[in-house]
PDB file of N, CA and C in Angstrom:
ATOM      1  N   THR N   1     202.446  40.034 107.003  1.00 63.00           N
ATOM      2  CA  THR N   1     202.429  39.676 108.405  1.00 63.00           C
ATOM      3  C   THR N   1     203.139  40.758 109.211  1.00 63.00           C
ATOM      4  N   TYR N   2     202.819  40.876 110.492  1.00 68.00           N
ATOM      5  CA  TYR N   2     203.477  41.837 111.371  1.00 68.00           C
ATOM      6  C   TYR N   2     204.711  41.221 112.007  1.00 68.00           C
ATOM      7  N   ILE N   3     205.734  42.023 112.154  1.00 68.00           N
ATOM      8  CA  ILE N   3     206.918  41.663 112.925  1.00 68.00           C
ATOM      9  C   ILE N   3     207.125  42.849 113.853  1.00 68.00           C
ATOM     10  N   GLY N   4     206.492  42.816 115.026  1.00 69.00           N
ATOM     11  CA  GLY N   4     206.497  43.994 115.890  1.00 69.00           C
ATOM     12  C   GLY N   4     205.715  45.099 115.210  1.00 69.00           C
ATOM     13  N   SER N   5     206.327  46.265 115.052  1.00 74.00           N
ATOM     14  CA  SER N   5     205.642  47.369 114.371  1.00 74.00           C
ATOM     15  C   SER N   5     206.030  47.426 112.897  1.00 74.00           C
ATOM     16  N   ILE N   6     206.491  46.314 112.362  1.00 80.00           N
ATOM     17  CA  ILE N   6     206.901  46.214 110.959  1.00 80.00           C
ATOM     18  C   ILE N   6     205.885  45.338 110.231  1.00 80.00           C
ATOM     19  N   VAL N   7     205.532  45.741 109.037  1.00 81.00           N
ATOM     20  CA  VAL N   7     204.683  44.887 108.216  1.00 81.00           C
ATOM     21  C   VAL N   7     205.506  44.436 107.016  1.00 81.00           C
ATOM     22  N   ALA N   8     205.528  43.139 106.795  1.00 84.00           N
ATOM     23  CA  ALA N   8     206.205  42.572 105.625  1.00 84.00           C
ATOM     24  C   ALA N   8     205.122  42.265 104.600  1.00 84.00           C
ATOM     25  N   SER N   9     205.248  42.840 103.421  1.00 83.00           N
ATOM     26  CA  SER N   9     204.217  42.646 102.401  1.00 83.00           C
ATOM     27  C   SER N   9     204.841  42.188 101.095  1.00 83.00           C
ATOM     28  N   VAL N  10     203.993  41.658 100.241  1.00 82.00           N
ATOM     29  CA  VAL N  10     204.427  41.144  98.945  1.00 82.00           C
ATOM     30  C   VAL N  10     203.586  41.817  97.870  1.00 82.00           C
ATOM     31  N   ASN N  11     204.239  42.260  96.807  1.00 80.00           N
ATOM     32  CA  ASN N  11     203.530  42.853  95.678  1.00 80.00           C
ATOM     33  C   ASN N  11     202.828  41.731  94.918  1.00 80.00           C
ATOM     34  N   PRO N  12     201.490  41.756  94.828  1.00 81.00           N
ATOM     35  CA  PRO N  12     200.780  40.688  94.119  1.00 81.00           C
ATOM     36  C   PRO N  12     200.820  40.843  92.599  1.00 81.00           C
ATOM     37  N   TYR N  13     201.342  41.974  92.122  1.00 82.00           N
ATOM     38  CA  TYR N  13     201.427  42.250  90.680  1.00 82.00           C
ATOM     39  C   TYR N  13     200.072  42.185  89.991  1.00 82.00           C
ATOM     40  N   LYS N  14     199.011  42.441  90.738  1.00 87.00           N
ATOM     41  CA  LYS N  14     197.667  42.539  90.172  1.00 87.00           C
ATOM     42  C   LYS N  14     196.813  43.342  91.151  1.00 87.00           C
ATOM     43  N   SER N  15     195.730  43.865  90.651  1.00 88.00           N
ATOM     44  CA  SER N  15     194.817  44.644  91.481  1.00 88.00           C
ATOM     45  C   SER N  15     193.933  43.702  92.301  1.00 88.00           C
ATOM     46  N   ILE N  16     193.778  44.020  93.579  1.00 91.00           N
ATOM     47  CA  ILE N  16     192.889  43.243  94.449  1.00 91.00           C
ATOM     48  C   ILE N  16     191.779  44.188  94.901  1.00 91.00           C
ATOM     49  N   PRO N  17     190.561  43.993  94.389  1.00 94.00           N
ATOM     50  CA  PRO N  17     189.454  44.900  94.703  1.00 94.00           C
ATOM     51  C   PRO N  17     189.221  45.036  96.218  1.00 94.00           C
ATOM     52  N   GLY N  18     189.033  46.285  96.662  1.00 93.00           N
ATOM     53  CA  GLY N  18     188.707  46.547  98.063  1.00 93.00           C
ATOM     54  C   GLY N  18     189.888  46.596  99.007  1.00 93.00           C
ATOM     55  N   LEU N  19     191.075  46.278  98.520  1.00 93.00           N
ATOM     56  CA  LEU N  19     192.233  46.205  99.403  1.00 93.00           C
ATOM     57  C   LEU N  19     192.695  47.579  99.881  1.00 93.00           C
ATOM     58  N   TYR N  20     192.567  48.587  99.045  1.00 92.00           N
ATOM     59  CA  TYR N  20     193.064  49.919  99.383  1.00 92.00           C
ATOM     60  C   TYR N  20     192.003  51.005  99.211  1.00 92.00           C
ATOM     61  N   ASP N  21     190.727  50.656  99.297  1.00 93.00           N
ATOM     62  CA  ASP N  21     189.674  51.646  99.094  1.00 93.00           C
ATOM     63  C   ASP N  21     189.361  52.421 100.378  1.00 93.00           C
ATOM     64  N   CYS N  22     188.404  53.326 100.286  1.00 91.00           N
ATOM     65  CA  CYS N  22     188.038  54.160 101.434  1.00 91.00           C
ATOM     66  C   CYS N  22     187.525  53.330 102.612  1.00 91.00           C
ATOM     67  N   ALA N  23     186.813  52.264 102.321  1.00 93.00           N
ATOM     68  CA  ALA N  23     186.308  51.406 103.397  1.00 93.00           C
ATOM     69  C   ALA N  23     187.461  50.772 104.170  1.00 93.00           C
ATOM     70  N   ALA N  24     188.514  50.376 103.470  1.00 94.00           N
ATOM     71  CA  ALA N  24     189.689  49.805 104.139  1.00 94.00           C
ATOM     72  C   ALA N  24     190.372  50.859 104.997  1.00 94.00           C
ATOM     73  N   MET N  25     190.484  52.086 104.473  1.00 94.00           N
ATOM     74  CA  MET N  25     191.084  53.168 105.263  1.00 94.00           C
ATOM     75  C   MET N  25     190.285  53.411 106.536  1.00 94.00           C
ATOM     76  N   GLU N  26     188.971  53.445 106.396  1.00 93.00           N
ATOM     77  CA  GLU N  26     188.101  53.673 107.560  1.00 93.00           C
ATOM     78  C   GLU N  26     188.256  52.557 108.586  1.00 93.00           C
ATOM     79  N   ARG N  27     188.285  51.318 108.110  1.00 95.00           N
ATOM     80  CA  ARG N  27     188.413  50.152 108.996  1.00 95.00           C
ATOM     81  C   ARG N  27     189.724  50.219 109.789  1.00 95.00           C
ATOM     82  N   TYR N  28     190.819  50.512 109.108  1.00 95.00           N
ATOM     83  CA  TYR N  28     192.117  50.530 109.786  1.00 95.00           C
ATOM     84  C   TYR N  28     192.302  51.780 110.643  1.00 95.00           C
ATOM     85  N   SER N  29     191.569  52.842 110.350  1.00 93.00           N
ATOM     86  CA  SER N  29     191.684  54.053 111.172  1.00 93.00           C
ATOM     87  C   SER N  29     191.026  53.873 112.535  1.00 93.00           C
ATOM     88  N   ARG N  30     190.140  52.890 112.664  1.00 93.00           N
ATOM     89  CA  ARG N  30     189.419  52.669 113.918  1.00 93.00           C
ATOM     90  C   ARG N  30     190.065  51.621 114.816  1.00 93.00           C
ATOM     91  N   HIS N  31     191.167  51.021 114.385  1.00 94.00           N
ATOM     92  CA  HIS N  31     191.800  49.954 115.155  1.00 94.00           C
ATOM     93  C   HIS N  31     193.279  50.238 115.377  1.00 94.00           C
ATOM     94  N   HIS N  32     193.792  49.706 116.472  1.00 91.00           N
ATOM     95  CA  HIS N  32     195.225  49.779 116.728  1.00 91.00           C
ATOM     96  C   HIS N  32     195.912  48.651 115.973  1.00 91.00           C
ATOM     97  N   MET N  33     197.209  48.845 115.712  1.00 89.00           N
ATOM     98  CA  MET N  33     197.960  47.833 114.986  1.00 89.00           C
ATOM     99  C   MET N  33     197.915  46.505 115.739  1.00 89.00           C
ATOM    100  N   GLY N  34     197.633  45.444 114.997  1.00 89.00           N
ATOM    101  CA  GLY N  34     197.575  44.107 115.568  1.00 89.00           C
ATOM    102  C   GLY N  34     196.171  43.643 115.912  1.00 89.00           C
ATOM    103  N   GLU N  35     195.206  44.559 115.933  1.00 93.00           N
ATOM    104  CA  GLU N  35     193.833  44.173 116.273  1.00 93.00           C
ATOM    105  C   GLU N  35     193.115  43.504 115.104  1.00 93.00           C
ATOM    106  N   ILE N  36     193.483  43.888 113.887  1.00 94.00           N
ATOM    107  CA  ILE N  36     192.904  43.281 112.687  1.00 94.00           C
ATOM    108  C   ILE N  36     194.059  42.880 111.770  1.00 94.00           C
ATOM    109  N   PRO N  37     193.798  42.132 110.703  1.00 93.00           N
ATOM    110  CA  PRO N  37     194.890  41.586 109.880  1.00 93.00           C
ATOM    111  C   PRO N  37     195.897  42.645 109.406  1.00 93.00           C
ATOM    112  N   PRO N  38     197.139  42.231 109.188  1.00 91.00           N
ATOM    113  CA  PRO N  38     198.194  43.147 108.750  1.00 91.00           C
ATOM    114  C   PRO N  38     197.833  43.886 107.461  1.00 91.00           C
ATOM    115  N   HIS N  39     198.218  45.165 107.414  1.00 93.00           N
ATOM    116  CA  HIS N  39     197.921  46.001 106.256  1.00 93.00           C
ATOM    117  C   HIS N  39     198.800  47.237 106.327  1.00 93.00           C
ATOM    118  N   ILE N  40     199.148  47.789 105.191  1.00 93.00           N
ATOM    119  CA  ILE N  40     199.966  49.005 105.176  1.00 93.00           C
ATOM    120  C   ILE N  40     199.228  50.172 105.829  1.00 93.00           C
ATOM    121  N   PHE N  41     197.886  50.171 105.779  1.00 95.00           N
ATOM    122  CA  PHE N  41     197.120  51.220 106.447  1.00 95.00           C
ATOM    123  C   PHE N  41     197.259  51.132 107.964  1.00 95.00           C
ATOM    124  N   ALA N  42     197.483  49.942 108.496  1.00 94.00           N
ATOM    125  CA  ALA N  42     197.684  49.790 109.941  1.00 94.00           C
ATOM    126  C   ALA N  42     198.977  50.475 110.367  1.00 94.00           C
ATOM    127  N   VAL N  43     200.026  50.338 109.567  1.00 92.00           N
ATOM    128  CA  VAL N  43     201.298  50.999 109.855  1.00 92.00           C
ATOM    129  C   VAL N  43     201.121  52.517 109.766  1.00 92.00           C
ATOM    130  N   ALA N  44     200.441  52.964 108.721  1.00 94.00           N
ATOM    131  CA  ALA N  44     200.194  54.399 108.550  1.00 94.00           C
ATOM    132  C   ALA N  44     199.356  54.950 109.691  1.00 94.00           C
ATOM    133  N   ASN N  45     198.370  54.196 110.134  1.00 93.00           N
ATOM    134  CA  ASN N  45     197.521  54.637 111.242  1.00 93.00           C
ATOM    135  C   ASN N  45     198.317  54.735 112.539  1.00 93.00           C
ATOM    136  N   GLU N  46     199.177  53.774 112.787  1.00 91.00           N
ATOM    137  CA  GLU N  46     200.015  53.814 113.988  1.00 91.00           C
ATOM    138  C   GLU N  46     200.923  55.040 113.952  1.00 91.00           C
ATOM    139  N   CYS N  47     201.475  55.327 112.805  1.00 90.00           N
ATOM    140  CA  CYS N  47     202.304  56.514 112.622  1.00 90.00           C
ATOM    141  C   CYS N  47     201.491  57.773 112.910  1.00 90.00           C
ATOM    142  N   TYR N  48     200.304  57.842 112.346  1.00 91.00           N
ATOM    143  CA  TYR N  48     199.436  59.009 112.522  1.00 91.00           C
ATOM    144  C   TYR N  48     199.077  59.198 113.994  1.00 91.00           C
ATOM    145  N   ARG N  49     198.695  58.106 114.654  1.00 89.00           N
ATOM    146  CA  ARG N  49     198.330  58.193 116.078  1.00 89.00           C
ATOM    147  C   ARG N  49     199.498  58.685 116.925  1.00 89.00           C
ATOM    148  N   CYS N  50     200.672  58.136 116.695  1.00 89.00           N
ATOM    149  CA  CYS N  50     201.855  58.542 117.475  1.00 89.00           C
ATOM    150  C   CYS N  50     202.228  59.991 117.202  1.00 89.00           C
ATOM    151  N   LEU N  51     202.067  60.411 115.971  1.00 87.00           N
ATOM    152  CA  LEU N  51     202.429  61.776 115.594  1.00 87.00           C
ATOM    153  C   LEU N  51     201.483  62.792 116.231  1.00 87.00           C
ATOM    154  N   TRP N  52     200.193  62.579 116.121  1.00 83.00           N
ATOM    155  CA  TRP N  52     199.226  63.581 116.562  1.00 83.00           C
ATOM    156  C   TRP N  52     198.734  63.390 117.982  1.00 83.00           C
ATOM    157  N   LYS N  53     198.621  62.169 118.434  1.00 81.00           N
ATOM    158  CA  LYS N  53     198.089  61.940 119.788  1.00 81.00           C
ATOM    159  C   LYS N  53     199.170  62.040 120.854  1.00 81.00           C
ATOM    160  N   ARG N  54     200.355  61.482 120.552  1.00 83.00           N
ATOM    161  CA  ARG N  54     201.433  61.476 121.548  1.00 83.00           C
ATOM    162  C   ARG N  54     202.542  62.458 121.223  1.00 83.00           C
ATOM    163  N   HIS N  55     202.429  63.132 120.068  1.00 85.00           N
ATOM    164  CA  HIS N  55     203.425  64.117 119.631  1.00 85.00           C
ATOM    165  C   HIS N  55     204.821  63.520 119.512  1.00 85.00           C
ATOM    166  N   ASP N  56     204.888  62.260 119.094  1.00 82.00           N
ATOM    167  CA  ASP N  56     206.164  61.589 118.857  1.00 82.00           C
ATOM    168  C   ASP N  56     206.531  61.725 117.383  1.00 82.00           C
ATOM    169  N   ASN N  57     207.782  62.084 117.103  1.00 87.00           N
ATOM    170  CA  ASN N  57     208.248  62.126 115.719  1.00 87.00           C
ATOM    171  C   ASN N  57     208.169  60.727 115.116  1.00 87.00           C
ATOM    172  N   GLN N  58     207.914  60.651 113.815  1.00 88.00           N
ATOM    173  CA  GLN N  58     207.730  59.370 113.150  1.00 88.00           C
ATOM    174  C   GLN N  58     208.570  59.270 111.884  1.00 88.00           C
ATOM    175  N   CYS N  59     208.897  58.038 111.540  1.00 88.00           N
ATOM    176  CA  CYS N  59     209.611  57.743 110.305  1.00 88.00           C
ATOM    177  C   CYS N  59     209.114  56.385 109.818  1.00 88.00           C
ATOM    178  N   ILE N  60     208.831  56.285 108.547  1.00 89.00           N
ATOM    179  CA  ILE N  60     208.438  55.003 107.961  1.00 89.00           C
ATOM    180  C   ILE N  60     209.504  54.638 106.942  1.00 89.00           C
ATOM    181  N   LEU N  61     210.108  53.487 107.117  1.00 89.00           N
ATOM    182  CA  LEU N  61     211.134  52.991 106.209  1.00 89.00           C
ATOM    183  C   LEU N  61     210.482  51.961 105.287  1.00 89.00           C
ATOM    184  N   ILE N  62     210.598  52.198 103.989  1.00 91.00           N
ATOM    185  CA  ILE N  62     210.061  51.271 102.991  1.00 91.00           C
ATOM    186  C   ILE N  62     211.238  50.743 102.202  1.00 91.00           C
ATOM    187  N   SER N  63     211.409  49.432 102.239  1.00 91.00           N
ATOM    188  CA  SER N  63     212.568  48.814 101.611  1.00 91.00           C
ATOM    189  C   SER N  63     212.128  47.662 100.718  1.00 91.00           C
ATOM    190  N   GLY N  64     212.935  47.358  99.727  1.00 89.00           N
ATOM    191  CA  GLY N  64     212.636  46.215  98.869  1.00 89.00           C
ATOM    192  C   GLY N  64     213.401  46.283  97.569  1.00 89.00           C
ATOM    193  N   GLU N  65     213.355  45.190  96.864  1.00 89.00           N
ATOM    194  CA  GLU N  65     214.014  45.080  95.567  1.00 89.00           C
ATOM    195  C   GLU N  65     213.279  45.911  94.522  1.00 89.00           C
ATOM    196  N   SER N  66     213.903  46.092  93.383  1.00 89.00           N
ATOM    197  CA  SER N  66     213.280  46.790  92.274  1.00 89.00           C
ATOM    198  C   SER N  66     211.989  46.069  91.884  1.00 89.00           C
ATOM    199  N   GLY N  67     210.904  46.827  91.772  1.00 85.00           N
ATOM    200  CA  GLY N  67     209.621  46.228  91.406  1.00 85.00           C
ATOM    201  C   GLY N  67     208.841  45.656  92.563  1.00 85.00           C
ATOM    202  N   ALA N  68     209.349  45.822  93.773  1.00 87.00           N
ATOM    203  CA  ALA N  68     208.681  45.235  94.942  1.00 87.00           C
ATOM    204  C   ALA N  68     207.443  46.011  95.372  1.00 87.00           C
ATOM    205  N   GLY N  69     207.303  47.253  94.904  1.00 87.00           N
ATOM    206  CA  GLY N  69     206.116  48.034  95.263  1.00 87.00           C
ATOM    207  C   GLY N  69     206.396  49.168  96.235  1.00 87.00           C
ATOM    208  N   LYS N  70     207.649  49.613  96.337  1.00 91.00           N
ATOM    209  CA  LYS N  70     208.006  50.685  97.274  1.00 91.00           C
ATOM    210  C   LYS N  70     207.269  51.984  96.948  1.00 91.00           C
ATOM    211  N   THR N  71     207.237  52.345  95.676  1.00 92.00           N
ATOM    212  CA  THR N  71     206.561  53.583  95.273  1.00 92.00           C
ATOM    213  C   THR N  71     205.067  53.491  95.555  1.00 92.00           C
ATOM    214  N   GLU N  72     204.463  52.367  95.223  1.00 91.00           N
ATOM    215  CA  GLU N  72     203.028  52.190  95.483  1.00 91.00           C
ATOM    216  C   GLU N  72     202.738  52.200  96.981  1.00 91.00           C
ATOM    217  N   SER N  73     203.605  51.592  97.768  1.00 92.00           N
ATOM    218  CA  SER N  73     203.427  51.600  99.224  1.00 92.00           C
ATOM    219  C   SER N  73     203.501  53.018  99.768  1.00 92.00           C
ATOM    220  N   THR N  74     204.440  53.796  99.254  1.00 93.00           N
ATOM    221  CA  THR N  74     204.570  55.196  99.671  1.00 93.00           C
ATOM    222  C   THR N  74     203.308  55.971  99.326  1.00 93.00           C
ATOM    223  N   LYS N  75     202.787  55.768  98.131  1.00 94.00           N
ATOM    224  CA  LYS N  75     201.561  56.446  97.715  1.00 94.00           C
ATOM    225  C   LYS N  75     200.392  56.079  98.632  1.00 94.00           C
ATOM    226  N   LEU N  76     200.294  54.805  99.001  1.00 94.00           N
ATOM    227  CA  LEU N  76     199.203  54.362  99.865  1.00 94.00           C
ATOM    228  C   LEU N  76     199.309  54.973 101.261  1.00 94.00           C
ATOM    229  N   ILE N  77     200.513  55.031 101.793  1.00 94.00           N
ATOM    230  CA  ILE N  77     200.711  55.640 103.112  1.00 94.00           C
ATOM    231  C   ILE N  77     200.346  57.118 103.063  1.00 94.00           C
ATOM    232  N   LEU N  78     200.790  57.816 102.028  1.00 94.00           N
ATOM    233  CA  LEU N  78     200.461  59.238 101.901  1.00 94.00           C
ATOM    234  C   LEU N  78     198.963  59.448 101.696  1.00 94.00           C
ATOM    235  N   LYS N  79     198.322  58.559 100.960  1.00 93.00           N
ATOM    236  CA  LYS N  79     196.873  58.622 100.760  1.00 93.00           C
ATOM    237  C   LYS N  79     196.154  58.485 102.106  1.00 93.00           C
ATOM    238  N   PHE N  80     196.584  57.532 102.915  1.00 94.00           N
ATOM    239  CA  PHE N  80     195.972  57.307 104.225  1.00 94.00           C
ATOM    240  C   PHE N  80     196.192  58.510 105.134  1.00 94.00           C
ATOM    241  N   LEU N  81     197.440  58.994 105.221  1.00 92.00           N
ATOM    242  CA  LEU N  81     197.744  60.134 106.096  1.00 92.00           C
ATOM    243  C   LEU N  81     196.988  61.377 105.654  1.00 92.00           C
ATOM    244  N   SER N  82     196.866  61.573 104.359  1.00 90.00           N
ATOM    245  CA  SER N  82     196.113  62.712 103.838  1.00 90.00           C
ATOM    246  C   SER N  82     194.642  62.616 104.223  1.00 90.00           C
ATOM    247  N   ALA N  83     194.067  61.445 104.073  1.00 91.00           N
ATOM    248  CA  ALA N  83     192.651  61.245 104.424  1.00 91.00           C
ATOM    249  C   ALA N  83     192.424  61.462 105.915  1.00 91.00           C
ATOM    250  N   MET N  84     193.314  60.946 106.742  1.00 89.00           N
ATOM    251  CA  MET N  84     193.157  61.109 108.190  1.00 89.00           C
ATOM    252  C   MET N  84     193.337  62.568 108.602  1.00 89.00           C
ATOM    253  N   SER N  85     194.272  63.254 107.985  1.00 85.00           N
ATOM    254  CA  SER N  85     194.489  64.672 108.279  1.00 85.00           C
ATOM    255  C   SER N  85     193.270  65.493 107.874  1.00 85.00           C
ATOM    256  N   GLN N  86     192.704  65.191 106.707  1.00 84.00           N
ATOM    257  CA  GLN N  86     191.509  65.899 106.241  1.00 84.00           C
ATOM    258  C   GLN N  86     190.354  65.651 107.186  1.00 84.00           C
ATOM    259  N   HIS N  87     190.204  64.408 107.645  1.00 77.00           N
ATOM    260  CA  HIS N  87     189.134  64.055 108.577  1.00 77.00           C
ATOM    261  C   HIS N  87     189.304  64.830 109.884  1.00 77.00           C
ATOM    262  N   SER N  88     190.519  64.912 110.400  1.00 69.00           N
ATOM    263  CA  SER N  88     190.791  65.658 111.636  1.00 69.00           C
ATOM    264  C   SER N  88     190.485  67.134 111.456  1.00 69.00           C
ATOM    265  N   LEU N  89     190.832  67.685 110.297  1.00 65.00           N
ATOM    266  CA  LEU N  89     190.559  69.089 110.008  1.00 65.00           C
ATOM    267  C   LEU N  89     189.060  69.341 109.977  1.00 65.00           C
ATOM    268  N   GLU N  90     188.313  68.441 109.341  1.00 69.00           N
ATOM    269  CA  GLU N  90     186.862  68.597 109.279  1.00 69.00           C
ATOM    270  C   GLU N  90     186.245  68.536 110.671  1.00 69.00           C
ATOM    271  N   LEU N  91     186.719  67.612 111.511  1.00 65.00           N
ATOM    272  CA  LEU N  91     186.219  67.526 112.884  1.00 65.00           C
ATOM    273  C   LEU N  91     186.531  68.791 113.662  1.00 65.00           C
ATOM    274  N   SER N  92     187.732  69.295 113.498  1.00 61.00           N
ATOM    275  CA  SER N  92     188.148  70.509 114.178  1.00 61.00           C
ATOM    276  C   SER N  92     187.265  71.688 113.773  1.00 61.00           C
ATOM    277  N   CYS N  93     186.984  71.802 112.493  1.00 64.00           N
ATOM    278  CA  CYS N  93     186.135  72.887 112.002  1.00 64.00           C
ATOM    279  C   CYS N  93     184.718  72.752 112.555  1.00 64.00           C
ATOM    280  N   ARG N  94     184.194  71.535 112.601  1.00 64.00           N
ATOM    281  CA  ARG N  94     182.853  71.306 113.144  1.00 64.00           C
ATOM    282  C   ARG N  94     182.790  71.669 114.620  1.00 64.00           C
ATOM    283  N   GLU N  95     183.833  71.292 115.374  1.00 62.00           N
ATOM    284  CA  GLU N  95     183.865  71.608 116.798  1.00 62.00           C
ATOM    285  C   GLU N  95     183.886  73.114 117.008  1.00 62.00           C
ATOM    286  N   LYS N  96     184.670  73.828 116.212  1.00 59.00           N
ATOM    287  CA  LYS N  96     184.723  75.287 116.335  1.00 59.00           C
ATOM    288  C   LYS N  96     183.374  75.897 115.992  1.00 59.00           C
ATOM    289  N   THR N  97     182.742  75.375 114.939  1.00 53.00           N
ATOM    290  CA  THR N  97     181.426  75.872 114.562  1.00 53.00           C
ATOM    291  C   THR N  97     180.433  75.599 115.678  1.00 53.00           C
ATOM    292  N   SER N  98     180.506  74.410 116.245  1.00 54.00           N
ATOM    293  CA  SER N  98     179.591  74.061 117.322  1.00 54.00           C
ATOM    294  C   SER N  98     179.787  74.983 118.514  1.00 54.00           C
ATOM    295  N   CYS N  99     181.032  75.315 118.829  1.00 53.00           N
ATOM    296  CA  CYS N  99     181.316  76.215 119.951  1.00 53.00           C
ATOM    297  C   CYS N  99     180.762  77.606 119.666  1.00 53.00           C
ATOM    298  N   VAL N 100     180.911  78.078 118.432  1.00 51.00           N
ATOM    299  CA  VAL N 100     180.391  79.394 118.059  1.00 51.00           C
ATOM    300  C   VAL N 100     178.869  79.377 118.132  1.00 51.00           C
ATOM    301  N   GLU N 101     178.266  78.333 117.577  1.00 51.00           N
ATOM    302  CA  GLU N 101     176.810  78.232 117.629  1.00 51.00           C
ATOM    303  C   GLU N 101     176.305  78.164 119.062  1.00 51.00           C
ATOM    304  N   GLN N 102     177.023  77.431 119.901  1.00 54.00           N
ATOM    305  CA  GLN N 102     176.646  77.312 121.309  1.00 54.00           C
ATOM    306  C   GLN N 102     176.730  78.661 122.004  1.00 54.00           C
ATOM    307  N   ALA N 103     177.791  79.430 121.725  1.00 55.00           N
ATOM    308  CA  ALA N 103     177.957  80.749 122.334  1.00 55.00           C
ATOM    309  C   ALA N 103     176.829  81.683 121.902  1.00 55.00           C
ATOM    310  N   ILE N 104     176.430  81.596 120.635  1.00 53.00           N
ATOM    311  CA  ILE N 104     175.325  82.429 120.139  1.00 53.00           C
ATOM    312  C   ILE N 104     174.028  82.064 120.828  1.00 53.00           C
ATOM    313  N   LEU N 105     173.795  80.747 120.979  1.00 53.00           N
ATOM    314  CA  LEU N 105     172.572  80.289 121.624  1.00 53.00           C
ATOM    315  C   LEU N 105     172.518  80.698 123.108  1.00 53.00           C
ATOM    316  N   GLU N 106     173.675  80.729 123.744  1.00 56.00           N
ATOM    317  CA  GLU N 106     173.725  81.095 125.158  1.00 56.00           C
ATOM    318  C   GLU N 106     173.583  82.589 125.390  1.00 56.00           C
ATOM    319  N   SER N 107     173.805  83.399 124.355  1.00 49.00           N
ATOM    320  CA  SER N 107     173.728  84.867 124.493  1.00 49.00           C
ATOM    321  C   SER N 107     172.324  85.370 124.682  1.00 49.00           C
TER     322      SER N 107
END
């Protein structure tokens, strides 16, 4: 559940299909926090948006008892941020290519 910009989660101690796949990353990358059900990708997306869109420094605090899933949560956040960064890089490269192609066509 969300508590402001905090997500409280519980380690289910089992794999839940589809919970952390590419489709989930895509879904949470298109929504602001609070628009769809709570998820660690929503927190990561909010961090990413604030970092790159508003140029605000970010920090994510992950806390919990031993075995609570802190390491796995960290891996998931890094996986999401890596995917979003790669996507932004690909878009940037396409835009540059499009600009070059446009300049050639206009010549």
